[in-house]
């Protein structure tokens, strides 16, 4: 029987171009040191042509034979997907006008191809013919699931639409890829464009490490401090700067990131929402949330909204109590004549309140969390729990701050490699994230191909002789992203499109949130929390204070997340142009979740990359952070019962979750690990909010 899969079918001319275009390299290690923006257009054209040729061969399978059909479908876009991931990544970590232009030029043809693929009548017919065959009925459960989800994907991709509808859907997808990319670029530009030079006296109260890191040593502003909106500078200034006017100036600057001249996302927001809603309606859904959530645990926008509203109700009493306590503390310290608390005051005064209540200052913990030690401790936790070892290795990189590692199993098998890029740059987008470049896993010949991924962040960088010393929040972030990396790297799913983190969006955060729990465990901290100069272990009394303060203002932290989720879902289920200005709509919705009234010109929704900087991203899915927190809080109770370093429990989590990807429904995988469904109260108990909820 003729095989329809041919991964090495390139013309001689195409192969010649492969040889000198590093974006077309099929080597495991990506030649990041040689990839340039000018390689993008040629690679895009060649890889789309290659994928289109494969697509046409698959579509002819009913005549030529179904040998290798499902495997061919699985890897149909592998090389194209890898290329687009690399280009998107480089535009996010070493961005400049050339990378931005290259990415913008790449997006329309790639989006058009994927839309054509999702509506290809010949391939859809071949898939349905195959689904009715004896071979399909004999598939193992994972491949049978892939077949079902592939058929669903065609339906959701517009394959059943009439020709006119398909043409419109294609145009919508292209427009969405372009406008969301512009939104993300505007956010990055807004952060990079801002700088404020101040004299040292204005930094009263700010930790010395921040003052040293921001000090300009040469040039016009020598002796002054350069302040930016990057998190390692912005957050400590909002937390510690005694200068209220400085805090206000920085807060207002951050609020305006997405509305600057030449980078105004207010013009893009209505367009993005309208495109998404039209796409959903074209495909037969009430709204964009229902379209996206059909394949997720929540199922519908209404169910996700009910989840948010239930948690909001349960958390309300604690939220109100915390705000009353902060107001009383503020009046006691600042006097009755002091101005009302504003948005730039709450973090500052909450930190003073925490210090008064628990004698704990985050800066007191930082010397014990040297980044290299945190990583060594994290890798040791992973070894004890999951049986893996991690060692630094060598590979071409995109920046000299990047490091590269190999991950091996207990038997020495190379299961994954990954890059880390931890520090902020003006050419790098904000936040922290994990991504995958190459999906490995079991191969047809019985060999295991390693995965290739990365972790990126914007952590506190080294400064002078001082190493990178992290806050505890940053330590949590490192563990969080490594949880995603474990989910990606420990995958044993033989189907690429179901492997690793290719799971329901409201399930994907389970492993990452789960890993954060170990940053609060004394046995774990003993592995790495040592003073970077003296080597002294984290003192017992300091750990005790840290634990006591863990749930300080937990109600406010939770309500902040509910705010994001509620605004997101409302925009993607309820908002219509008749509701008026989107910024005002979002501001009014979020007001009840905030300790202080929002600014009249609140524009944070114009700088919300999670929702609007990619065609999908976390759109209609921000609730998934809290959804997954419910799962993780519950799952961790098993580790607490059986031992937080219990190898058998770790092995069970790998077997039920980390190795399984999307090979089975998320609900089934969770039940396999826990022996039951999720307990919603687990999160409230962990956060200390269950008592408040019960008294409501």
XYZ file of C-alpha atoms in Angstrom:
696
model
C 0.000 0.000 0.000
C 1.347 3.430 -0.902
C 2.219 5.659 2.053
C 0.936 9.228 2.079
C 3.585 10.316 4.590
C 6.892 11.528 3.193
C 8.722 13.805 5.591
C 11.780 14.220 3.350
C 10.132 15.085 0.056
C 11.872 18.248 -1.073
C 12.867 19.325 -4.538
C 16.568 19.716 -5.280
C 16.188 23.483 -5.511
C 14.260 23.503 -2.272
C 16.963 21.410 -0.606
C 19.615 23.831 -1.786
C 17.752 26.665 -0.096
C 17.367 24.544 3.031
C 21.145 24.251 3.185
C 21.760 27.973 3.571
C 18.572 29.137 5.336
C 18.993 28.308 9.034
C 15.238 28.612 9.638
C 14.832 25.462 7.558
C 17.288 23.420 9.601
C 15.945 20.066 10.771
C 18.759 19.576 13.295
C 17.621 19.185 16.897
C 19.578 22.256 18.014
C 18.224 25.403 16.408
C 20.966 27.617 14.887
C 19.827 30.739 16.729
C 23.203 32.374 16.182
C 22.648 32.361 12.402
C 18.918 33.125 12.036
C 18.177 36.605 10.698
C 14.948 38.437 9.780
C 15.783 38.184 6.081
C 15.450 34.385 6.280
C 11.779 34.534 7.223
C 10.076 35.234 3.906
C 11.901 32.500 1.973
C 11.337 29.968 4.753
C 7.644 30.868 4.914
C 7.159 30.396 1.178
C 9.042 27.083 1.067
C 7.416 25.563 4.135
C 3.897 26.547 3.089
C 4.539 25.007 -0.321
C 5.910 21.871 1.328
C 2.939 21.598 3.690
C 0.495 22.232 0.849
C 2.050 19.401 -1.168
C 1.677 17.065 1.799
C -1.901 18.240 2.245
C -2.782 17.364 -1.338
C -1.204 13.906 -0.982
C -3.242 13.259 2.151
C -6.401 14.400 0.380
C -5.778 11.768 -2.328
C -5.542 8.976 0.251
C -8.916 7.377 -0.676
C -7.428 6.655 -4.114
C -3.779 6.016 -3.204
C -4.265 4.215 0.097
C -4.426 5.124 3.790
C -1.022 3.792 4.776
C 0.432 6.257 7.276
C -2.561 8.574 6.828
C -3.134 9.509 10.464
C 0.578 9.902 11.194
C 0.899 12.052 8.089
C -1.950 14.245 9.279
C -0.300 14.590 12.666
C 2.996 15.927 11.268
C 1.504 17.800 8.318
C 2.453 21.262 9.627
C 5.337 20.353 11.962
C 8.081 22.207 10.094
C 5.905 25.226 9.374
C 4.788 25.373 13.019
C 8.387 25.184 14.236
C 9.421 28.026 11.942
C 6.555 30.288 13.019
C 7.282 29.528 16.687
C 10.943 30.472 16.240
C 10.098 33.719 14.446
C 7.459 34.687 17.021
C 9.906 33.865 19.791
C 12.726 35.974 18.359
C 10.379 38.908 17.838
C 9.539 38.592 21.548
C 13.089 38.394 22.936
C 15.345 40.357 20.545
C 12.694 42.481 18.886
C 13.521 45.342 16.563
C 11.935 46.883 13.491
C 13.410 44.178 11.246
C 12.079 41.262 13.274
C 8.737 42.976 13.624
C 8.470 43.532 9.868
C 9.502 39.941 9.173
C 6.872 38.586 11.545
C 4.184 40.869 10.136
C 5.020 39.680 6.625
C 4.893 36.036 7.731
C 1.527 36.115 9.481
C -0.914 36.631 6.555
C 0.263 33.713 4.370
C 0.611 31.397 7.378
C -2.854 32.301 8.643
C -4.297 31.862 5.138
C -2.714 28.427 4.828
C -4.010 27.229 8.196
C -7.489 28.488 7.317
C -7.319 26.685 3.954
C -6.171 23.551 5.760
C -9.072 23.691 8.212
C -11.572 23.967 5.364
C -9.929 21.685 2.784
C -12.806 19.703 1.278
C -10.595 16.926 -0.055
C -8.788 16.290 3.224
C -12.038 16.526 5.187
C -13.623 13.945 2.876
C -10.570 11.696 3.166
C -10.674 11.983 6.952
C -14.362 11.030 7.049
C -13.716 8.093 4.720
C -10.868 6.946 6.915
C -13.006 7.333 10.059
C -15.494 4.851 8.583
C -12.802 2.262 7.811
C -11.945 -0.930 9.681
C -8.478 0.464 10.364
C -9.989 3.449 12.177
C -12.210 1.231 14.296
C -9.119 -0.669 15.444
C -7.177 2.414 16.549
C -5.753 2.592 20.069
C -7.508 5.084 22.384
C -4.998 7.914 21.854
C -5.124 7.764 18.061
C -8.894 7.306 18.127
C -9.091 10.513 20.172
C -6.855 12.267 17.665
C -9.151 11.160 14.855
C -12.233 12.455 16.674
C -10.610 15.779 17.560
C -9.382 16.169 13.973
C -12.915 15.768 12.658
C -14.114 18.292 15.251
C -11.338 20.648 14.184
C -12.521 20.616 10.587
C -16.050 21.423 11.675
C -14.794 24.200 13.949
C -12.453 25.374 11.198
C -15.276 26.029 8.763
C -15.133 22.908 6.593
C -18.953 22.682 6.586
C -19.438 26.320 5.583
C -20.535 27.284 2.068
C -17.844 28.745 -0.194
C -18.757 32.345 0.622
C -18.599 31.642 4.360
C -15.224 29.975 4.000
C -13.855 32.978 2.126
C -15.085 35.276 4.897
C -13.598 33.069 7.619
C -10.241 33.119 5.883
C -10.313 36.901 5.755
C -11.284 37.063 9.445
C -8.394 34.829 10.485
C -5.873 36.840 8.472
C -7.179 40.101 9.927
C -7.045 38.683 13.457
C -3.444 37.543 13.074
C -2.379 40.966 11.867
C -4.305 43.166 14.283
C -3.447 41.116 17.393
C 0.224 41.141 16.421
C 0.078 44.941 16.173
C -1.589 45.086 19.593
C 1.265 43.058 21.124
C 3.913 45.173 19.431
C 2.258 48.336 20.729
C 2.380 46.982 24.292
C 6.067 46.158 23.995
C 6.807 49.549 22.450
C 4.883 51.318 25.204
C 6.980 49.733 27.936
C 10.251 50.251 26.076
C 9.501 53.893 25.231
C 9.189 55.053 28.826
C 12.087 56.220 30.969
C 12.238 58.675 33.828
C 15.450 60.076 35.282
C 15.323 61.074 38.952
C 17.739 62.162 41.653
C 18.587 59.819 44.519
C 16.499 61.659 47.180
C 13.331 60.745 45.279
C 14.089 57.058 45.886
C 13.767 57.268 49.656
C 12.536 53.903 50.937
C 13.485 52.012 47.769
C 15.829 49.041 48.381
C 19.519 49.747 47.801
C 19.724 46.998 45.176
C 17.148 48.838 43.027
C 18.880 52.159 43.530
C 22.177 50.625 42.458
C 20.650 48.829 39.476
C 19.026 52.009 38.155
C 21.993 54.328 38.708
C 23.380 55.841 35.502
C 27.178 55.910 35.605
C 28.067 57.816 32.448
C 26.677 60.329 29.996
C 24.189 63.142 30.288
C 22.280 61.571 33.193
C 25.268 60.311 35.181
C 24.449 60.209 38.873
C 20.732 60.008 38.257
C 18.524 56.928 38.276
C 16.866 55.626 35.103
C 13.425 54.286 35.959
C 11.491 52.099 33.530
C 8.249 50.148 33.497
C 9.998 46.764 33.470
C 8.798 44.681 36.422
C 12.120 44.450 38.363
C 12.118 48.262 38.561
C 8.430 49.171 38.495
C 7.187 46.749 41.175
C 9.651 47.650 43.952
C 9.077 51.346 43.284
C 5.323 50.893 43.698
C 5.952 48.860 46.847
C 8.631 50.898 48.630
C 9.011 54.435 47.236
C 8.033 56.954 49.910
C 7.602 59.632 47.235
C 3.858 59.457 46.550
C 4.098 61.732 43.513
C 6.707 59.413 42.001
C 4.473 56.390 42.542
C 1.581 58.227 40.921
C 3.688 59.252 37.920
C 4.855 55.690 37.343
C 1.396 54.221 37.827
C -0.128 56.639 35.331
C 2.669 55.897 32.875
C 1.998 52.176 33.143
C -1.716 52.786 32.742
C -0.951 54.611 29.469
C 1.308 51.929 27.951
C -1.274 50.892 25.377
C -2.547 54.323 24.398
C 0.531 56.244 23.270
C 0.791 58.108 20.006
C 1.563 55.721 17.157
C 0.846 52.702 19.375
C -2.742 53.270 20.459
C -4.520 49.985 21.115
C -7.838 51.736 21.689
C -8.228 51.665 17.928
C -7.549 47.925 17.773
C -9.693 46.623 20.650
C -13.121 47.053 18.988
C -11.728 45.533 15.811
C -10.400 42.451 17.594
C -13.648 41.870 19.503
C -15.752 42.381 16.379
C -13.623 39.944 14.358
C -13.820 37.303 17.073
C -17.575 37.663 17.480
C -18.170 37.516 13.728
C -16.016 34.389 13.504
C -17.977 32.700 16.289
C -21.343 33.546 14.734
C -20.174 32.429 11.300
C -19.332 29.030 12.796
C -22.690 28.766 14.559
C -21.872 29.856 18.107
C -23.547 32.521 20.243
C -20.284 34.173 21.099
C -16.524 33.751 20.976
C -16.336 32.262 24.472
C -18.748 29.462 23.563
C -16.690 28.774 20.435
C -13.384 28.496 22.311
C -14.625 26.786 25.459
C -16.477 24.000 23.664
C -13.265 21.935 23.814
C -12.258 22.975 27.323
C -13.266 21.789 30.769
C -15.627 24.727 31.346
C -17.580 23.914 28.169
C -19.356 27.269 27.733
C -18.898 30.939 28.495
C -21.856 30.845 30.875
C -20.325 28.040 32.922
C -16.968 29.836 33.104
C -18.729 33.045 34.175
C -20.710 31.173 36.830
C -17.396 29.791 38.137
C -15.966 33.314 38.417
C -19.114 34.692 40.042
C -19.256 31.892 42.598
C -15.649 32.468 43.673
C -16.227 36.228 43.741
C -19.189 35.744 46.091
C -17.232 33.400 48.352
C -14.240 35.742 48.506
C -16.224 38.960 49.007
C -16.296 39.001 52.827
C -12.527 38.570 53.114
C -11.980 41.227 50.439
C -14.140 43.761 52.276
C -12.533 42.981 55.618
C -9.000 43.345 54.222
C -9.791 46.698 52.661
C -11.343 48.004 55.874
C -8.256 46.885 57.794
C -5.924 48.587 55.316
C -7.948 51.801 55.469
C -7.794 51.775 59.277
C -4.045 51.118 59.225
C -3.519 53.901 56.693
C -5.475 56.450 58.766
C -3.613 55.417 61.889
C -0.240 55.929 60.199
C -0.936 58.855 57.841
C -3.550 60.708 59.844
C -7.208 61.456 59.305
C -6.404 64.409 57.040
C -4.392 62.298 54.587
C -5.830 62.017 51.053
C -7.958 58.983 50.192
C -6.045 55.880 49.199
C -5.433 55.771 45.450
C -4.339 52.985 43.121
C -0.666 53.958 43.559
C -0.996 53.772 47.352
C -2.416 50.323 48.067
C 0.696 48.248 47.367
C 2.869 50.695 49.314
C 0.646 50.810 52.387
C -0.178 47.104 52.250
C 3.544 46.357 52.445
C 3.846 48.579 55.527
C 0.815 46.851 57.043
C 2.339 43.437 56.397
C 5.581 44.530 58.007
C 3.647 45.734 61.066
C 1.608 42.520 61.322
C 4.219 39.903 60.496
C 7.576 41.703 60.730
C 8.235 40.430 57.210
C 9.785 42.407 54.388
C 10.161 40.632 51.031
C 13.617 42.165 50.727
C 14.607 40.205 53.836
C 14.040 36.973 51.893
C 15.767 37.984 48.678
C 19.398 37.295 49.772
C 18.429 33.632 50.238
C 17.105 33.211 46.700
C 20.050 33.456 44.328
C 18.772 32.434 40.909
C 21.422 29.801 40.283
C 20.700 28.221 43.680
C 16.930 28.346 43.070
C 17.401 26.497 39.790
C 19.671 23.905 41.401
C 17.056 23.329 44.111
C 14.260 23.142 41.566
C 16.134 20.538 39.545
C 16.748 18.531 42.726
C 13.029 18.606 43.576
C 12.296 17.335 40.071
C 14.869 14.564 40.479
C 13.401 13.354 43.758
C 9.780 13.589 42.643
C 9.908 12.711 38.972
C 13.206 10.879 38.513
C 14.801 13.323 36.084
C 18.219 14.961 36.059
C 19.100 18.341 34.551
C 22.569 19.457 33.505
C 23.763 22.620 31.780
C 24.976 22.049 28.217
C 26.021 24.033 25.146
C 23.978 25.212 22.167
C 23.685 28.250 19.879
C 21.576 30.955 21.583
C 19.877 34.252 20.692
C 21.465 36.325 23.486
C 24.504 35.924 25.704
C 22.292 35.759 28.833
C 20.617 32.580 27.582
C 21.555 29.210 29.090
C 20.888 25.727 27.743
C 20.180 22.477 29.603
C 19.662 18.772 28.978
C 17.065 16.717 30.845
C 17.477 12.960 31.260
C 15.366 10.195 32.743
C 16.391 7.806 35.497
C 17.881 5.447 32.919
C 19.953 8.221 31.359
C 17.683 8.594 28.343
C 17.773 12.081 26.819
C 14.139 13.168 27.120
C 14.384 16.936 26.573
C 16.564 19.996 26.254
C 15.594 23.560 27.043
C 16.765 27.167 27.036
C 16.340 29.746 29.797
C 16.266 33.539 29.322
C 15.473 35.151 32.659
C 16.243 38.887 32.568
C 14.436 41.932 31.112
C 15.635 43.825 28.049
C 14.123 46.687 26.114
C 13.882 44.327 23.136
C 12.007 41.679 25.117
C 8.331 41.421 25.941
C 7.223 41.418 29.562
C 5.996 38.561 31.695
C 7.127 34.962 31.986
C 6.358 32.050 29.703
C 7.272 28.560 28.558
C 7.151 27.431 24.952
C 8.050 24.399 22.864
C 10.174 24.420 19.728
C 10.298 20.718 18.870
C 7.862 18.070 20.080
C 9.518 14.709 20.514
C 8.140 11.527 22.018
C 7.934 7.869 21.002
C 8.731 7.302 17.337
C 7.537 4.561 14.971
C 10.948 2.846 15.133
C 10.732 2.572 18.921
C 13.240 5.362 19.549
C 12.324 8.244 21.860
C 12.981 11.654 20.303
C 13.765 14.372 22.881
C 11.637 17.499 23.206
C 13.080 21.021 22.883
C 11.564 23.880 24.879
C 12.335 27.115 26.691
C 11.518 29.178 29.767
C 11.600 32.975 29.672
C 11.022 35.600 32.321
C 11.757 39.130 33.466
C 13.373 38.472 36.823
C 15.535 40.744 38.932
C 18.873 40.801 37.056
C 22.360 40.802 38.538
C 23.805 44.225 39.249
C 27.510 44.906 39.565
C 28.962 42.338 41.941
C 25.511 41.352 43.182
C 24.127 38.126 41.640
C 20.521 37.774 40.533
C 18.590 37.654 43.815
C 14.906 36.830 43.468
C 11.851 37.767 45.448
C 9.753 34.863 46.655
C 7.160 35.767 44.009
C 9.873 35.365 41.375
C 10.861 32.008 42.863
C 7.241 30.930 42.477
C 7.324 32.084 38.860
C 10.432 30.000 38.111
C 8.777 26.907 39.622
C 5.554 27.733 37.740
C 7.218 27.882 34.330
C 9.169 24.712 35.088
C 5.839 23.000 35.765
C 4.820 23.845 32.200
C 8.198 22.617 30.972
C 7.758 19.303 32.803
C 4.324 18.865 31.217
C 5.958 19.427 27.832
C 9.150 17.438 28.446
C 7.769 14.328 30.159
C 5.147 13.739 27.470
C 5.054 10.169 26.147
C 2.158 10.711 23.760
C 2.928 9.255 20.309
C 0.685 11.796 18.553
C 2.416 15.168 18.211
C -0.763 17.249 18.210
C -1.892 15.663 21.497
C 1.500 15.764 23.208
C 2.720 17.803 26.145
C 0.946 21.083 26.792
C -1.477 20.700 23.850
C -4.295 20.227 26.335
C -7.497 22.020 27.311
C -6.515 25.587 28.209
C -8.145 25.356 31.645
C -6.107 22.207 32.376
C -2.732 23.404 31.099
C -2.060 25.463 34.242
C -2.426 22.483 36.598
C 1.224 21.315 36.493
C 2.553 24.877 36.661
C 0.393 25.931 39.597
C 1.117 22.642 41.343
C 4.871 23.235 41.264
C 4.453 26.554 43.091
C 3.450 24.645 46.229
C 7.011 23.430 46.756
C 8.229 27.017 47.183
C 6.291 27.133 50.457
C 7.637 23.839 51.791
C 10.398 23.900 54.389
C 12.061 20.692 53.159
C 12.190 22.081 49.628
C 13.550 25.451 50.715
C 16.279 23.668 52.662
C 17.641 22.494 49.308
C 18.392 25.971 47.990
C 17.389 28.859 50.290
C 20.825 29.883 51.542
C 22.285 33.339 51.983
C 24.243 34.189 48.862
C 27.214 35.497 50.879
C 27.361 33.524 54.132
C 25.799 30.268 52.944
C 23.506 30.346 55.996
C 20.257 28.419 55.573
C 16.981 30.321 55.672
C 16.420 30.872 59.408
C 13.538 28.993 61.011
C 11.967 32.152 62.401
C 12.114 33.868 58.997
C 10.445 30.872 57.371
C 7.771 30.961 60.087
C 7.073 34.617 59.389
C 6.901 33.895 55.669
C 4.300 31.167 56.203
C 2.265 33.326 58.586
C 2.159 36.099 55.973
C 1.373 33.766 53.057
C -2.322 34.582 52.936
C -1.975 38.265 53.770
C -4.568 40.071 51.624
C -5.381 36.802 49.866
C -8.866 38.121 49.199
C -7.461 41.071 47.238
C -5.086 38.846 45.286
C -7.964 36.539 44.377
C -10.294 39.387 43.441
C -7.637 40.790 41.126
C -7.628 37.501 39.214
C -11.432 37.332 39.214
C -11.453 40.846 37.786
C -9.317 39.827 34.827
C -11.391 36.721 34.211
C -14.720 38.514 34.535
C -13.750 41.376 32.231
C -12.360 38.903 29.709
C -15.498 36.743 29.679
C -17.806 39.767 29.617
C -16.005 41.202 26.598
C -16.274 37.872 24.792
C -19.859 36.982 25.769
C -21.847 40.125 26.580
C -20.207 43.198 25.135
C -21.701 44.774 21.999
C -20.815 48.062 20.294
C -24.003 49.472 21.831
C -22.269 49.241 25.216
C -19.976 52.058 24.119
C -16.305 52.639 24.799
C -14.492 49.409 25.637
C -12.125 51.065 28.100
C -15.049 52.534 30.053
C -16.892 49.206 29.891
C -13.892 47.327 31.293
C -13.244 50.025 33.898
C -16.824 49.890 35.200
C -16.802 46.075 35.316
C -13.550 45.917 37.241
C -14.429 48.605 39.805
C -16.040 46.205 42.303
C -12.901 44.072 42.363
C -10.558 46.905 43.317
C -9.622 48.303 46.701
C -9.642 51.862 45.317
C -11.716 53.452 42.545
C -10.241 53.015 39.056
C -8.848 56.042 37.269
C -11.320 57.906 35.035
C -8.904 57.225 32.172
C -8.153 53.634 33.203
C -6.614 52.081 30.085
C -5.195 48.809 31.407
C -7.342 46.810 28.976
C -5.266 48.426 26.196
C -2.187 46.707 27.671
C -3.572 43.219 28.272
C -1.441 41.073 26.010
C -2.782 37.810 27.425
C -6.119 38.562 25.793
C -5.315 40.552 22.693
C -1.730 40.065 21.470
C -2.412 36.836 19.566
C -5.401 35.465 17.644
C -6.382 33.251 20.597
C -4.015 33.412 23.588
C -5.982 33.630 26.842
C -8.976 35.288 25.173
C -12.173 34.057 26.880
C -9.842 31.867 28.922
C -8.301 33.972 31.667
C -10.646 32.221 34.108
C -8.484 29.140 33.512
C -5.834 30.419 35.933
C -8.279 30.117 38.826
C -9.876 26.979 37.388
C -6.457 25.313 37.392
C -5.716 26.653 40.882
C -8.739 24.718 42.115
C -7.295 21.591 40.486
C -3.782 22.192 41.816
C -4.872 22.984 45.387
C -6.818 19.737 45.420
C -4.099 17.661 43.719
C -1.477 18.877 46.182
C -3.485 17.449 49.066
C -2.433 13.995 47.840
C 1.230 15.009 48.021
C 0.623 16.398 51.506
C -0.957 13.121 52.614
C 1.673 10.856 51.076
C 4.761 13.077 51.402
C 5.708 16.132 49.378
C 8.896 14.392 48.204
C 7.290 10.978 47.816
C 8.700 9.408 44.662
C 5.692 7.099 44.278
C 3.288 10.044 44.313
C 5.458 11.894 41.812
C 5.519 8.792 39.624
C 1.722 8.624 39.806
C 1.433 12.270 38.729
C 3.718 11.625 35.776
C 1.702 8.547 34.804
C -1.690 10.260 35.101
C -0.914 13.819 33.962
C 2.596 14.838 32.940
C 3.168 12.026 30.443
C -0.335 11.948 28.984
C -0.786 15.307 27.238
C -4.217 15.383 25.602
C -4.301 11.643 25.110
C -7.461 11.468 27.244
C -9.992 14.057 28.486
C -8.643 16.315 31.230
C -11.365 15.266 33.675
C -10.342 11.623 33.254
C -6.658 12.353 33.868
C -7.412 14.309 37.041
C -9.666 11.541 38.324
C -6.970 8.958 37.603
C -4.591 10.838 39.872
C -7.036 11.759 42.632
C -9.510 8.900 42.387
C -12.382 11.418 42.217
C -13.386 14.764 40.750
C -12.000 18.083 41.947
C -13.005 19.590 45.307
C -13.705 23.340 44.743
C -13.216 24.107 48.436
C -9.545 23.095 48.308
C -8.446 26.446 46.893
C -10.429 28.475 49.429
C -9.006 26.378 52.263
C -5.427 26.876 51.082
C -5.952 30.627 50.717
C -7.553 30.959 54.137
C -10.785 32.140 52.523
C -13.031 29.212 53.405
C -13.925 30.545 56.862
C -14.826 33.929 55.426
C -16.908 32.269 52.711
C -18.700 30.140 55.230
C -19.708 33.150 57.318
C -21.097 35.086 54.361
